[in-house]
Coordinates of C-alpha atoms in Angstrom, one line a residue:
M1 CA -107.0 -207.3 131.4
K2 CA -107.0 -205.4 128.1
K3 CA -105.0 -208.2 126.6
N4 CA -107.6 -210.9 127.6
L5 CA -110.4 -208.7 126.2
I6 CA -108.6 -208.4 122.9
K7 CA -108.1 -212.1 122.7
L8 CA -111.8 -212.8 123.5
M9 CA -113.0 -210.5 120.7
A10 CA -110.5 -212.0 118.3
A11 CA -111.9 -215.5 119.0
L12 CA -115.5 -214.3 118.6
L13 CA -114.7 -212.7 115.3
A14 CA -113.1 -215.9 114.1
A15 CA -116.1 -218.0 115.1
L16 CA -118.5 -215.7 113.2
I17 CA -116.4 -215.9 110.1
L18 CA -116.5 -219.7 110.2
A19 CA -120.2 -219.8 110.8
A20 CA -121.2 -217.5 108.0
P21 CA -120.9 -220.0 105.1
V22 CA -122.9 -222.6 107.0
M23 CA -125.8 -220.3 107.5
A24 CA -125.8 -219.3 103.9
L25 CA -126.1 -222.8 102.7
A26 CA -129.0 -223.4 105.1
E27 CA -131.0 -220.5 103.8
G28 CA -130.7 -221.7 100.2
E29 CA -128.7 -220.9 97.3
S30 CA -131.3 -218.5 96.0
T31 CA -130.9 -216.2 98.8
E32 CA -128.1 -213.8 98.3
P33 CA -125.5 -214.3 100.8
T34 CA -125.6 -211.8 103.5
P35 CA -122.2 -210.4 103.9
A36 CA -121.0 -211.2 107.3
P37 CA -120.5 -208.2 109.5
V38 CA -117.1 -207.2 109.8
V39 CA -116.2 -206.4 113.2
E40 CA -113.2 -204.2 113.4
V41 CA -111.3 -204.8 116.5
K42 CA -109.0 -202.0 117.1
E43 CA -106.1 -203.0 119.2
E44 CA -105.3 -200.3 121.4
A45 CA -101.6 -199.9 121.6
T46 CA -100.5 -200.3 125.1
P47 CA -98.2 -197.6 125.9
A48 CA -94.9 -199.2 126.5
A49 CA -93.1 -198.1 129.5
E50 CA -90.9 -195.3 128.5
A51 CA -87.4 -196.3 128.6
P52 CA -85.1 -194.0 130.3
K53 CA -83.8 -191.6 127.8
A54 CA -80.2 -191.7 127.3
E55 CA -78.5 -188.6 128.2
E56 CA -77.7 -186.7 125.2
P57 CA -74.0 -185.9 124.9
A58 CA -73.3 -182.3 125.7
P59 CA -72.7 -180.4 122.5
A60 CA -69.1 -180.1 121.8
T61 CA -67.7 -176.7 122.4
E62 CA -67.0 -175.2 119.1
A63 CA -63.4 -174.1 118.7
P64 CA -63.2 -170.3 118.3
K65 CA -63.1 -169.5 114.7
A66 CA -60.2 -167.6 113.6
E67 CA -61.2 -164.1 112.9
E68 CA -61.3 -163.6 109.2
P69 CA -59.4 -160.5 108.1
A70 CA -61.7 -157.7 107.4
P71 CA -61.9 -157.0 103.8
A72 CA -59.6 -154.3 102.8
A73 CA -61.4 -151.1 102.3
A74 CA -61.6 -150.1 98.8
E75 CA -59.1 -147.3 98.1
Q76 CA -61.0 -144.1 98.0
P77 CA -59.9 -141.9 95.2
V78 CA -57.8 -139.0 96.4
V79 CA -59.7 -135.8 96.0
T80 CA -57.4 -132.9 95.5
E81 CA -58.9 -129.8 97.0
Q82 CA -58.9 -126.9 94.6
P83 CA -57.4 -123.8 96.1
V84 CA -60.0 -121.4 97.1
A85 CA -59.3 -117.9 96.1
A86 CA -59.2 -115.7 99.2
T87 CA -61.7 -113.1 99.1
V88 CA -60.4 -109.8 100.4
E89 CA -63.0 -107.9 102.2
P90 CA -62.7 -104.2 101.8
S91 CA -61.1 -102.8 104.9
Q92 CA -62.9 -100.2 106.9
P93 CA -61.4 -96.8 106.6
T94 CA -59.3 -96.1 109.6
A95 CA -59.7 -92.9 111.3
E96 CA -56.7 -90.7 110.7
P97 CA -55.0 -89.5 113.9
V98 CA -55.9 -86.0 114.7
A99 CA -52.8 -83.9 114.5
T100 CA -52.1 -82.1 117.7
N101 CA -51.3 -78.4 117.5
T102 CA -48.6 -78.6 120.1
P103 CA -45.5 -77.3 118.4
V104 CA -42.3 -79.2 118.9
P105 CA -39.6 -76.8 120.0
A106 CA -36.6 -76.8 117.7
P107 CA -33.2 -77.4 119.4
E108 CA -31.7 -74.1 120.4
K109 CA -28.6 -73.4 118.5
F110 CA -25.3 -72.6 120.3
T111 CA -24.5 -69.0 119.5
G112 CA -21.5 -68.5 121.8
R113 CA -17.8 -68.6 121.0
V114 CA -15.0 -71.0 121.8
E115 CA -11.3 -70.6 121.4
V116 CA -8.2 -72.6 122.5
K117 CA -5.5 -71.1 124.7
R118 CA -2.3 -72.4 126.1
V119 CA -2.0 -72.2 129.8
G120 CA 1.3 -70.6 130.7
G121 CA 3.8 -69.2 128.2
G122 CA 7.5 -69.1 127.3
E123 CA 9.6 -71.3 125.1
L124 CA 8.6 -74.9 124.5
H125 CA 11.1 -77.7 124.5
F126 CA 10.6 -81.4 123.8
G127 CA 9.6 -83.1 126.9
D128 CA 7.7 -80.2 128.4
R129 CA 4.2 -80.6 129.7
V130 CA 1.6 -78.5 127.8
T131 CA -2.0 -77.7 128.9
L132 CA -4.6 -76.4 126.4
K133 CA -7.8 -74.9 127.7
A134 CA -11.2 -74.3 125.9
V135 CA -12.5 -70.8 126.6
V136 CA -16.2 -70.5 125.9
S137 CA -17.9 -67.2 125.9
K138 CA -21.6 -66.1 125.5
A139 CA -22.9 -69.7 125.9
N140 CA -26.7 -69.8 125.6
V141 CA -27.3 -73.5 126.1
K142 CA -25.6 -76.4 128.0
Y143 CA -22.6 -77.9 126.3
S144 CA -19.7 -80.2 126.5
I145 CA -16.2 -80.1 125.1
R146 CA -14.5 -82.5 122.7
W147 CA -10.8 -82.1 121.9
E148 CA -9.6 -83.2 118.5
A149 CA -6.2 -83.2 116.6
M150 CA -5.6 -83.5 112.9
I151 CA -3.8 -86.8 112.4
N152 CA -3.1 -88.2 108.9
G153 CA -5.6 -85.9 107.3
A154 CA -8.6 -86.5 109.7
W155 CA -9.7 -85.1 113.0
K156 CA -9.3 -87.7 115.8
K157 CA -10.9 -87.5 119.2
L158 CA -8.5 -86.8 122.1
G159 CA -10.6 -86.1 125.2
T160 CA -13.8 -84.6 126.6
D161 CA -12.6 -82.4 129.5
E162 CA -12.4 -78.6 129.6
K163 CA -8.6 -78.9 129.5
Y164 CA -6.3 -81.2 127.5
E165 CA -2.8 -81.9 128.8
F166 CA 0.0 -83.8 127.0
T167 CA 3.8 -84.0 126.8
V168 CA 5.4 -82.4 123.8
T169 CA 7.1 -84.9 121.5
K170 CA 8.5 -84.7 118.0
E171 CA 5.3 -86.6 116.8
N172 CA 2.7 -84.2 118.3
A173 CA 4.6 -80.9 118.3
G174 CA 3.5 -80.0 114.7
L175 CA -0.2 -81.2 114.9
S176 CA -3.2 -78.9 114.7
Y177 CA -5.6 -78.8 117.7
R178 CA -9.1 -77.6 118.2
A179 CA -11.9 -77.7 120.8
V180 CA -15.5 -78.5 119.6
V181 CA -18.5 -77.3 121.6
V182 CA -21.3 -80.0 121.6
A183 CA -24.6 -78.3 122.5
D184 CA -28.1 -79.7 123.2
K185 CA -27.3 -83.4 123.0
K186 CA -25.3 -83.2 119.8
A187 CA -28.0 -81.2 118.0
N188 CA -25.5 -78.7 116.9
E189 CA -21.7 -78.3 117.3
K190 CA -19.3 -75.4 117.0
E191 CA -15.6 -75.7 116.5
S192 CA -12.9 -73.4 117.6
D193 CA -10.2 -72.0 115.4
V194 CA -7.3 -74.3 114.8
F195 CA -4.5 -74.0 117.4
K196 CA -0.9 -74.8 116.8
L197 CA 2.0 -74.9 119.3
P198 CA 4.8 -72.4 118.9
T199 CA 8.2 -73.6 117.8
V200 CA 9.5 -76.3 119.9
T201 CA 13.2 -76.7 120.4
E202 CA 15.6 -79.1 122.1
A203 CA 16.1 -78.4 125.7
P204 CA 19.5 -76.7 126.3
V205 CA 22.2 -78.8 127.9
E206 CA 23.3 -77.4 131.2
E207 CA 27.0 -76.9 131.4
E208 CA 28.6 -78.1 134.6
P209 CA 30.6 -75.4 136.5
A210 CA 34.3 -75.7 136.1
T211 CA 36.2 -76.7 139.2
E212 CA 39.5 -74.9 140.0
E213 CA 42.3 -77.0 141.2
L214 CA 44.0 -75.6 144.3
V215 CA 47.8 -75.9 144.2
A216 CA 49.4 -76.0 147.5
E217 CA 52.1 -73.4 147.9
Q218 CA 55.6 -74.8 148.5
P219 CA 57.6 -73.1 151.2
A220 CA 60.5 -71.2 149.8
A221 CA 63.9 -72.7 150.3
E222 CA 66.2 -70.9 152.7
E223 CA 69.3 -69.6 151.1
P224 CA 72.5 -70.4 152.9
A225 CA 74.1 -67.5 154.8

């Protein structure tokens, strides 16, 4: 219907345009021509049926961008730490230990006497068994005995018993012997006088008893008559 109305108005406008000069001539030339009214016909645009919109293609998935390497951090200048001088704080004065008045007893010195004696008597021969004994008198503290012999110019330890026994040989027959009293955990020691064995001789050889031979008596021969 809108289209018919537009066509009708267009036809009417055309008729008016054609009739305008004729009317001007009829009124006379002296009369200024009256400008024909211009009828503006606005053609309303018929909204066209909207065409179905084409489906827009789905946006392509962007490929993952390769991670750009992070820019290398600018090298920081190496700062050398200056050695800090250690500050020594004054130490607090320490309290000195209070000395106790308890006197420490000095080790008691051995005041007794020791001497070496040979057990038994008589002559000595090589191979005999000898026993030496340490005789202690007036002992005032506990003690122990150490036997020594002078060997190659130095005293050598032999034993620690009250007695010392050994077999006489040519090597030990001429040695010097002594007994040492060790008192109060070796705080003090006291030696005996040097002891030497008497002269040692070779053992006598026992003579075997002589055996008498018995001679049988022969009977006397008879003389002839």
